[in-house]
PDB file of C-alpha atoms in Angstrom:
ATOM      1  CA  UNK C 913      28.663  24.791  -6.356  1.00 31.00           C
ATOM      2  CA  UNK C 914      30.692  27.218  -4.095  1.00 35.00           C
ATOM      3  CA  UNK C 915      33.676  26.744  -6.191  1.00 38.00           C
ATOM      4  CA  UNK C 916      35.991  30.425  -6.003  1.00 44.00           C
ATOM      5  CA  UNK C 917      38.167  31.598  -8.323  1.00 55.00           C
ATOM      6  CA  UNK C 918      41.621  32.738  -7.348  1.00 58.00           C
ATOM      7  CA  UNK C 919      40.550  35.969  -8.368  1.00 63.00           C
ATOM      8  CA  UNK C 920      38.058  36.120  -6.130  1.00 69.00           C
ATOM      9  CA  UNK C 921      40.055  35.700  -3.342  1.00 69.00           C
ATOM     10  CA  UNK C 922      42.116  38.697  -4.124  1.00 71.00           C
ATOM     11  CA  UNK C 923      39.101  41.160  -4.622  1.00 70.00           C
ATOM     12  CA  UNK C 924      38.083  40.133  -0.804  1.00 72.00           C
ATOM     13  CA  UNK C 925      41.859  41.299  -0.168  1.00 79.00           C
ATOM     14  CA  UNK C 926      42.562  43.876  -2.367  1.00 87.00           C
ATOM     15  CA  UNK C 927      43.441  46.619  -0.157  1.00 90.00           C
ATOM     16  CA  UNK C 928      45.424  44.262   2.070  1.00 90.00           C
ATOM     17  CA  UNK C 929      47.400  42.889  -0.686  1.00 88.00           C
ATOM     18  CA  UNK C 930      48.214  46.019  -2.268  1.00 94.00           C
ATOM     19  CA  UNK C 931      48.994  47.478   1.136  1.00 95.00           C
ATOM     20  CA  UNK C 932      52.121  45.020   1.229  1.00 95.00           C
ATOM     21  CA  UNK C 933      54.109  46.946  -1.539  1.00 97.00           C
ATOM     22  CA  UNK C 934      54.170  49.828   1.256  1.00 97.00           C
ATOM     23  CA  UNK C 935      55.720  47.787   3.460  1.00 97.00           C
ATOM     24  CA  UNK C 936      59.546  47.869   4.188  1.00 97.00           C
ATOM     25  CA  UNK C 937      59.748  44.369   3.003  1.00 97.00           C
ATOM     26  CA  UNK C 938      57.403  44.778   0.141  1.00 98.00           C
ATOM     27  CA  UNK C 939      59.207  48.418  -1.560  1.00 98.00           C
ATOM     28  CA  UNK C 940      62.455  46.100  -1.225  1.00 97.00           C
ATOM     29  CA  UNK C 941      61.341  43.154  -3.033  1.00 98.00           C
ATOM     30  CA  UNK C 942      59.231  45.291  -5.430  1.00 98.00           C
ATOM     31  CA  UNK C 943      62.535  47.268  -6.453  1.00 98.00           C
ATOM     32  CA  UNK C 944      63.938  43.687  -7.103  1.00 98.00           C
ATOM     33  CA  UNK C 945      61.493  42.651  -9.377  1.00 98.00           C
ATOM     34  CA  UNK C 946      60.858  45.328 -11.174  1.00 98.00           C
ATOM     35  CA  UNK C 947      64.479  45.790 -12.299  1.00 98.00           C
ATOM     36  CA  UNK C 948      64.728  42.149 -13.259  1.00 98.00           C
ATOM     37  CA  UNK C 949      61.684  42.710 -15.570  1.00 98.00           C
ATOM     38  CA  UNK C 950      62.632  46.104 -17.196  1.00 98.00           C
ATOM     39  CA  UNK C 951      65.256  45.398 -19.335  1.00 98.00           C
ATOM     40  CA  UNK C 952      63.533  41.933 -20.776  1.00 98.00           C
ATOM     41  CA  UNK C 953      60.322  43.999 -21.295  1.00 98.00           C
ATOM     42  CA  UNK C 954      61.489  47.258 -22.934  1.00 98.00           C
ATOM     43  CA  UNK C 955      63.900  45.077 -25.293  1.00 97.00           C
ATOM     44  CA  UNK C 956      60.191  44.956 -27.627  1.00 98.00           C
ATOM     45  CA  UNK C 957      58.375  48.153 -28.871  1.00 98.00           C
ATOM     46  CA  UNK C 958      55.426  49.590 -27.345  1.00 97.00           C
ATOM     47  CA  UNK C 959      52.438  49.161 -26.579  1.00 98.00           C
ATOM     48  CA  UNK C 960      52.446  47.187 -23.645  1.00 98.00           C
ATOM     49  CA  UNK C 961      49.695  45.452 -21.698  1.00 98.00           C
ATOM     50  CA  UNK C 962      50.245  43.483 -18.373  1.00 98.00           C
ATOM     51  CA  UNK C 963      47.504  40.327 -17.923  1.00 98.00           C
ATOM     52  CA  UNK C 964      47.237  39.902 -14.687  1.00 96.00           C
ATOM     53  CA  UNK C 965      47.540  43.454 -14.008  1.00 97.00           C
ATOM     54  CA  UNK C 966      46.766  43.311  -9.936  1.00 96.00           C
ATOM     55  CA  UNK C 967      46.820  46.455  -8.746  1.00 97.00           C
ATOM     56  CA  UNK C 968      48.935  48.321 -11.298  1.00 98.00           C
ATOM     57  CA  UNK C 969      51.862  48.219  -9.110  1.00 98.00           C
ATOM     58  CA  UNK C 970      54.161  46.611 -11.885  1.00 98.00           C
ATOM     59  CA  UNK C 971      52.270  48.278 -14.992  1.00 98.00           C
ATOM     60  CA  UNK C 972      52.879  51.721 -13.287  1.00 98.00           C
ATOM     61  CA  UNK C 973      56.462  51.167 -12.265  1.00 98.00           C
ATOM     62  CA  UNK C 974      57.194  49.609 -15.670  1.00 98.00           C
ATOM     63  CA  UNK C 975      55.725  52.144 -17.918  1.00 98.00           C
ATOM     64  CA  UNK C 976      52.854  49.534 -19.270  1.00 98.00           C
ATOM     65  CA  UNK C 977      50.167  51.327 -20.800  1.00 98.00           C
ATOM     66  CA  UNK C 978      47.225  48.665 -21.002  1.00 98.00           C
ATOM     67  CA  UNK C 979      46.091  46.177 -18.000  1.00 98.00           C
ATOM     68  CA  UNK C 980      43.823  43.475 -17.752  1.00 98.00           C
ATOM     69  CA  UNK C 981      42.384  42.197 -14.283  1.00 97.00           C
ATOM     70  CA  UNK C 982      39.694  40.196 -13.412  1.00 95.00           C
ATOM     71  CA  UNK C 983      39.436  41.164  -9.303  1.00 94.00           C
ATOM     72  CA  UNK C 984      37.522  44.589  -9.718  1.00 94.00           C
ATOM     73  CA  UNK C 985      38.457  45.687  -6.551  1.00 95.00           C
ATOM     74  CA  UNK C 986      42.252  45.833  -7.662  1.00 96.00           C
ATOM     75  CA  UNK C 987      41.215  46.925 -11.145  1.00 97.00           C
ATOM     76  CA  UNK C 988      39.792  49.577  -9.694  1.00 97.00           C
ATOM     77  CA  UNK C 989      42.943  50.490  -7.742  1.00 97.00           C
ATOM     78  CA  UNK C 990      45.209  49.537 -10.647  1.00 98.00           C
ATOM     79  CA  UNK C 991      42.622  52.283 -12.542  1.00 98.00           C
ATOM     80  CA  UNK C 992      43.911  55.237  -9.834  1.00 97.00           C
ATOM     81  CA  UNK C 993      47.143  54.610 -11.105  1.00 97.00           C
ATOM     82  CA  UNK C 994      46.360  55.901 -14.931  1.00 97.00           C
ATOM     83  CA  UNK C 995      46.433  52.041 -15.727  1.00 98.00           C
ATOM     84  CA  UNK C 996      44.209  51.559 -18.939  1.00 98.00           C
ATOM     85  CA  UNK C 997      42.522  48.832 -17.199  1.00 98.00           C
ATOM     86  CA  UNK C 998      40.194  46.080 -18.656  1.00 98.00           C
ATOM     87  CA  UNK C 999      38.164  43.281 -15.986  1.00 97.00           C
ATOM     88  CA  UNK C1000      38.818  40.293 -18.073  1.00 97.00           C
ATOM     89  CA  UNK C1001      40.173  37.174 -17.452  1.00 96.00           C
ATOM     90  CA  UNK C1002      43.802  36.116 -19.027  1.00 97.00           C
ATOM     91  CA  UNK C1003      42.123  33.175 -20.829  1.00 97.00           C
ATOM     92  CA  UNK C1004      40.060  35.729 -22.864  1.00 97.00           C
ATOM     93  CA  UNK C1005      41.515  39.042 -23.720  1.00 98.00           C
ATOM     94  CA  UNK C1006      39.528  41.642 -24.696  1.00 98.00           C
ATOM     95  CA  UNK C1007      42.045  42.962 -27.771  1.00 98.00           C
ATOM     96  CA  UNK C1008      42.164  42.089 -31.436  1.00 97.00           C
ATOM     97  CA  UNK C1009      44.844  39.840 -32.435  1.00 98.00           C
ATOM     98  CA  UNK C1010      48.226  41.730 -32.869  1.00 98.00           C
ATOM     99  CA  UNK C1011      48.249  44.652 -31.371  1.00 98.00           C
ATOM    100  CA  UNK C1012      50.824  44.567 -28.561  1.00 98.00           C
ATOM    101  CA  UNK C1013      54.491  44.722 -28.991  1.00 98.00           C
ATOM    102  CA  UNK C1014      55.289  43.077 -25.179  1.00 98.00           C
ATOM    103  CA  UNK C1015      52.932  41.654 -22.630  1.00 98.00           C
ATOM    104  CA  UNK C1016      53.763  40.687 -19.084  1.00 99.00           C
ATOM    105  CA  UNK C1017      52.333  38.563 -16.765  1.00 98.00           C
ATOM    106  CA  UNK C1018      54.061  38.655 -13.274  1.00 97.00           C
ATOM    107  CA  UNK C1019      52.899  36.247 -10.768  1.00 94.00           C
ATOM    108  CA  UNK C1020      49.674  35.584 -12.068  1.00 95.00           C
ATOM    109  CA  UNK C1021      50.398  32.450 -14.130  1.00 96.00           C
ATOM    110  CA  UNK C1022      50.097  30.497 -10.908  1.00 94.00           C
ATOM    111  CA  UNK C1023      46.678  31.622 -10.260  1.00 93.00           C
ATOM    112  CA  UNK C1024      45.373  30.809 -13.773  1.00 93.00           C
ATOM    113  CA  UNK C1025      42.438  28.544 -13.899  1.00 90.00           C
ATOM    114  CA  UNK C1026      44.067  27.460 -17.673  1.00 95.00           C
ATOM    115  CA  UNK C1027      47.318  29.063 -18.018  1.00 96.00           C
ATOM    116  CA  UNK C1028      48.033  27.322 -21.246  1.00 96.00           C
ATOM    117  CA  UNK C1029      45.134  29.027 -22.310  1.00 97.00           C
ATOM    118  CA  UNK C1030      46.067  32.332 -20.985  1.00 97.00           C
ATOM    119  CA  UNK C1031      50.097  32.124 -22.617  1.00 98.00           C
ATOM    120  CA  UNK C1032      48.007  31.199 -26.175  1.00 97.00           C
ATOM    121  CA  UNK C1033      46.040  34.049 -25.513  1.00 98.00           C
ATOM    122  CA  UNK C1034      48.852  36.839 -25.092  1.00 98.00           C
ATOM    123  CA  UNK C1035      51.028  35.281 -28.374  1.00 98.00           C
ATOM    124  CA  UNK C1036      47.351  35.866 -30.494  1.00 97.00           C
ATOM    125  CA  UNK C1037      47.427  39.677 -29.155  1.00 98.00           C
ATOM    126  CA  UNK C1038      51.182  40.066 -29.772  1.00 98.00           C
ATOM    127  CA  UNK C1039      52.451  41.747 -33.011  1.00 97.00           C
ATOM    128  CA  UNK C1040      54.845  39.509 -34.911  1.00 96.00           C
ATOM    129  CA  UNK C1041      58.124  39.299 -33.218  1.00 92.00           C
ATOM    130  CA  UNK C1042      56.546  40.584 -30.234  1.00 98.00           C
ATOM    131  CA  UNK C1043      57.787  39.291 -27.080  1.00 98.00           C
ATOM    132  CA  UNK C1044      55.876  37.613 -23.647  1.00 98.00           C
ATOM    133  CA  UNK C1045      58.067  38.619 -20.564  1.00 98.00           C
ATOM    134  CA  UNK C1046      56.999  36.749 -17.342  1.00 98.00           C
ATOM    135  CA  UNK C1047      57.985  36.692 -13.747  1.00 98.00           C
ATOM    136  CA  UNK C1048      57.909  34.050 -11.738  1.00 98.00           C
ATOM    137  CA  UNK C1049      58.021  32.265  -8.795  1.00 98.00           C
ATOM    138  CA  UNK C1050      59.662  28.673  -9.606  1.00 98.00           C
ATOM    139  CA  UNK C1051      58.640  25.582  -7.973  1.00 96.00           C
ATOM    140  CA  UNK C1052      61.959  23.949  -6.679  1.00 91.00           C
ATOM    141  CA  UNK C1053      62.805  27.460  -5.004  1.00 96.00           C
ATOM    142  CA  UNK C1054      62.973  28.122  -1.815  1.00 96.00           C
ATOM    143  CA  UNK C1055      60.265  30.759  -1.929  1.00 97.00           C
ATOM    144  CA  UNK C1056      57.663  28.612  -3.665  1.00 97.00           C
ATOM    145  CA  UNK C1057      58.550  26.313  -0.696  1.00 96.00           C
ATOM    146  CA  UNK C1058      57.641  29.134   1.308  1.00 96.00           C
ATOM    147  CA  UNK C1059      54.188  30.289  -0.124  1.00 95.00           C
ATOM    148  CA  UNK C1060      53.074  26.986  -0.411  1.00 96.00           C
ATOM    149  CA  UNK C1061      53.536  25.903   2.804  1.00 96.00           C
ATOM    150  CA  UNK C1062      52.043  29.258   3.545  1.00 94.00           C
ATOM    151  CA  UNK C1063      48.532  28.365   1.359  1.00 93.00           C
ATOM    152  CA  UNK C1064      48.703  24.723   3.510  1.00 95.00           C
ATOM    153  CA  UNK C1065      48.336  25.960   6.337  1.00 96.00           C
ATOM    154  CA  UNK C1066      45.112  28.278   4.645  1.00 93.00           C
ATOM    155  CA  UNK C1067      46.634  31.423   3.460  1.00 90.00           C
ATOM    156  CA  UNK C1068      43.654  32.902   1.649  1.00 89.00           C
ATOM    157  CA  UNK C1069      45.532  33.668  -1.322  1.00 87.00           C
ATOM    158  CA  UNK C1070      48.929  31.295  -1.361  1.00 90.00           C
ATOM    159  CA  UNK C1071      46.226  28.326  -0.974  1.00 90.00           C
ATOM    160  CA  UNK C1072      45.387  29.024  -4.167  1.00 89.00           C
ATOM    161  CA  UNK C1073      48.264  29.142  -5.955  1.00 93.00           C
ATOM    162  CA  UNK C1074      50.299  26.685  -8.170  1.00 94.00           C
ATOM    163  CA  UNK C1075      53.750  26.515  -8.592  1.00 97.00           C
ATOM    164  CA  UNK C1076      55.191  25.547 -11.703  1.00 97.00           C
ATOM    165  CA  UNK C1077      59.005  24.509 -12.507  1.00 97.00           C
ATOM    166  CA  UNK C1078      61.230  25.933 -15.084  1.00 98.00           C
ATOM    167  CA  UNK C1079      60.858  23.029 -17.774  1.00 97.00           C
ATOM    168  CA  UNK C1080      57.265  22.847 -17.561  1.00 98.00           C
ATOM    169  CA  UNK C1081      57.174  26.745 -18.243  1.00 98.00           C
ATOM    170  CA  UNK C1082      59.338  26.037 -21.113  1.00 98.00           C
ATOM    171  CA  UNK C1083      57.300  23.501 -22.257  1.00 97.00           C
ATOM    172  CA  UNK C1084      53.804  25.659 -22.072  1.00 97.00           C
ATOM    173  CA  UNK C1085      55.990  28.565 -23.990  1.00 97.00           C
ATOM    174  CA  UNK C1086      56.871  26.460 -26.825  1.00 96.00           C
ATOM    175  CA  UNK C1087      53.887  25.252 -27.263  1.00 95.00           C
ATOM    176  CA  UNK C1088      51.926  28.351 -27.526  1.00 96.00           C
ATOM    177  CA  UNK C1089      54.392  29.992 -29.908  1.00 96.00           C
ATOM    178  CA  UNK C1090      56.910  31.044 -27.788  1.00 97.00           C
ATOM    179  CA  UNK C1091      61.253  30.852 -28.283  1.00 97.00           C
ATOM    180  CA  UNK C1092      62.406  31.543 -24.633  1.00 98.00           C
ATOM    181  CA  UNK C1093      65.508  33.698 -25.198  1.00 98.00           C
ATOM    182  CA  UNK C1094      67.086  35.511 -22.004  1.00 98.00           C
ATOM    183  CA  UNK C1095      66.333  35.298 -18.276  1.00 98.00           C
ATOM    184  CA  UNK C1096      67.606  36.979 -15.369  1.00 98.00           C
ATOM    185  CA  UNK C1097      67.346  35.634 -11.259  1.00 98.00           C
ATOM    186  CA  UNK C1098      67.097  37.829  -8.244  1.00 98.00           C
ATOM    187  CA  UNK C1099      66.432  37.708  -4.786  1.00 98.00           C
ATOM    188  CA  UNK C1100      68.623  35.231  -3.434  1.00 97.00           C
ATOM    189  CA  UNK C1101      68.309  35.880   0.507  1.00 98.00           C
ATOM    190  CA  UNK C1102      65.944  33.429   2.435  1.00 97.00           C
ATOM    191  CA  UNK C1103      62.060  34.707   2.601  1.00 97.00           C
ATOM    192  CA  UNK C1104      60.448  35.372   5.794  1.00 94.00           C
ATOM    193  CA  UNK C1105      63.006  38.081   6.890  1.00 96.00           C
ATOM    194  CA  UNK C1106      61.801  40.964   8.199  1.00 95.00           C
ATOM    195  CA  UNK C1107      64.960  43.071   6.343  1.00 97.00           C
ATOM    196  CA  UNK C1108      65.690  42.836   2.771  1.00 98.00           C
ATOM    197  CA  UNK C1109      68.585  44.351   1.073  1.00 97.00           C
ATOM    198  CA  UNK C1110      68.565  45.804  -2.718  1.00 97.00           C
ATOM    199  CA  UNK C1111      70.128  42.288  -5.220  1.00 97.00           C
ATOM    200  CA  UNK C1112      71.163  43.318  -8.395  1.00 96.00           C
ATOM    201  CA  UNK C1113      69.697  41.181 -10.804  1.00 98.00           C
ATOM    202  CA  UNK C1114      71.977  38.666 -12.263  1.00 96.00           C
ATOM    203  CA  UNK C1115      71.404  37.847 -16.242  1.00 97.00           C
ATOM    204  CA  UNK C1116      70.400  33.694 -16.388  1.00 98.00           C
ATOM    205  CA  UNK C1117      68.247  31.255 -14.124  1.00 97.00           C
ATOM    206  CA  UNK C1118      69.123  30.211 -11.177  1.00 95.00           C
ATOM    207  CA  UNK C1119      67.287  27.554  -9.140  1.00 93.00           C
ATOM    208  CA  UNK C1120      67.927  29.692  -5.601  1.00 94.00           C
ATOM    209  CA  UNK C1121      66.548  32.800  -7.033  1.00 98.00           C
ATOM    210  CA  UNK C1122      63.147  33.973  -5.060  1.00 97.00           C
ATOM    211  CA  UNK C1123      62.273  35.574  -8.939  1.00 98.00           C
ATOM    212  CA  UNK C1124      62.773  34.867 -12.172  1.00 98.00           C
ATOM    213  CA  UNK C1125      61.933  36.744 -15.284  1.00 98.00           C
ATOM    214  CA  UNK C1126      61.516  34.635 -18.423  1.00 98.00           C
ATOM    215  CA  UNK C1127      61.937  36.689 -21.511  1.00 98.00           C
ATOM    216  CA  UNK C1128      59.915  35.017 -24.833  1.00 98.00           C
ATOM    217  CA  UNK C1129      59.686  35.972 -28.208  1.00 98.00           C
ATOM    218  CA  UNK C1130      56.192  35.135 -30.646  1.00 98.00           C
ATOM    219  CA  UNK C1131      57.250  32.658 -32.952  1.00 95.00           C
ATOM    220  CA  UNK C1132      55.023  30.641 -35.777  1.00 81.00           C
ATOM    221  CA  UNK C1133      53.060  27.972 -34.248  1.00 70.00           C
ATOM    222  CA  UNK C1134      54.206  24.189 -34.701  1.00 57.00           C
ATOM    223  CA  UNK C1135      51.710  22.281 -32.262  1.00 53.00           C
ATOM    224  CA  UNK C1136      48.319  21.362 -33.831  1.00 43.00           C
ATOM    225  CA  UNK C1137      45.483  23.290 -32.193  1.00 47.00           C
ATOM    226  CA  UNK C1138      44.106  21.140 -28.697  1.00 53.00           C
ATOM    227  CA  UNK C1139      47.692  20.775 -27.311  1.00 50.00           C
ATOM    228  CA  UNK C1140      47.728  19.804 -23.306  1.00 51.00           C
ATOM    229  CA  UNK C1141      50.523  20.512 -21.553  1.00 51.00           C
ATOM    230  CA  UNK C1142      52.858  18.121 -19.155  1.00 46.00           C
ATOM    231  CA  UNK C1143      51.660  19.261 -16.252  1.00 41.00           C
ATOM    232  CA  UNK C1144      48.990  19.011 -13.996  1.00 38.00           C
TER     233      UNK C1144
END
């Protein structure tokens, strides 16, 4: 009774969050991101869908075809941007099983009600040898630091959010069918700036990076169906 979802709390903020990517912080860390995703993502073969698709910020700038978004005011946004857009959630996908060659879920992993769920969902709509590519915000960095003191103190959106750290990611990936095979780290300077200059991403993890981009590949399943995962 009066429980919201995350996703809730970005379709009362939809314009406002999307608003941020305009900003001269936001196009800065945007162009970050994005080129620490592209070359994990376009490694597999098209099509692409992005679960979690916000407002099709990423999907647009990364050439993904498909979305899937449960806020409908940012679906709708993500749909102005010739996103193929689906509301669903991540722990249900509305696409037959195999049909993608890469999925990506940036960010939205920590808003997840069951991201287990939601990572066992995207390897059931991959093709074989497909590949999951996700981007992240890692607990022990200094950013997730940041946001969480942020939702603490009753950011609408950070307050929601969940911050996971690079083994348990690991650990959810394996045991969903995943073989985590490349990542690449970016924005190193400190957050709350109000100047940002352009990082080249650097290929491998690394704890002080603000983002991280995981790049998985589908792989057999070993774990007997009703896994639970390590963390909370």
């Amino acid at each position: 009774m009066g429980f919201t979802m995350p996703y809730d709390v970005f379709d009362g903020h939809a314009i406002e969050y999307d608003a941020w990517y305009d900003t001269e912080v936001g196009k800065a860390i945007f162009a970050m991101e994005v080129d620490c995703l592209e070359p994990l993502l376009h490694k597999y073969d098209r099509p692409y869908v992005e679960v979690g698709a916000g407002s099709g910020r990423f999907a647009r700038a990364l050439g993904i075809e498909y979305g899937v978004e449960p806020a409908l005011s940012l679906a709708n946004i993500a749909r102005n941007r010739d996103i193929k857009i689906s509301v669903a959630v991540a722990e249900k996908l509305p696409f037959p099983d195999s049909i993608f060659g890469g999925v990506l879920i940036a960010f939205a992993l920590c808003f997840l009600d069951n991201p287990q769920k939601a990572l066992q969902e995207s390897w059931r709509v991959l093709r074989p040898e497909g590949g999951l590519v996700l981007g992240l915000i890692l607990r022990d960095s200094p950013w997730a630091e940041f946001y969480t003191k942020k939702g603490k103190e009753g950011h609408p959106i950070y307050s929601k959010a969940r911050f996971f750290s690079k083994d348990e990611v690991e650990d959810s990936l394996k045991h969903s069918g995943f073989k985590v095979l490349e990542y690449s780290s970016t924005l190193y300077q400190p957050p709350g700036q109000r100047i940002y200059q352009y990082e080249t991403p650097f290929p491998g993890y690394n704890q002080s990076a603000g983002f991280v981009a995981v790049k998985s590949q589908k792989q057999k399943i070993q774990e007997p169906p009703g896994y639970i995962p390590s963390y909370p």
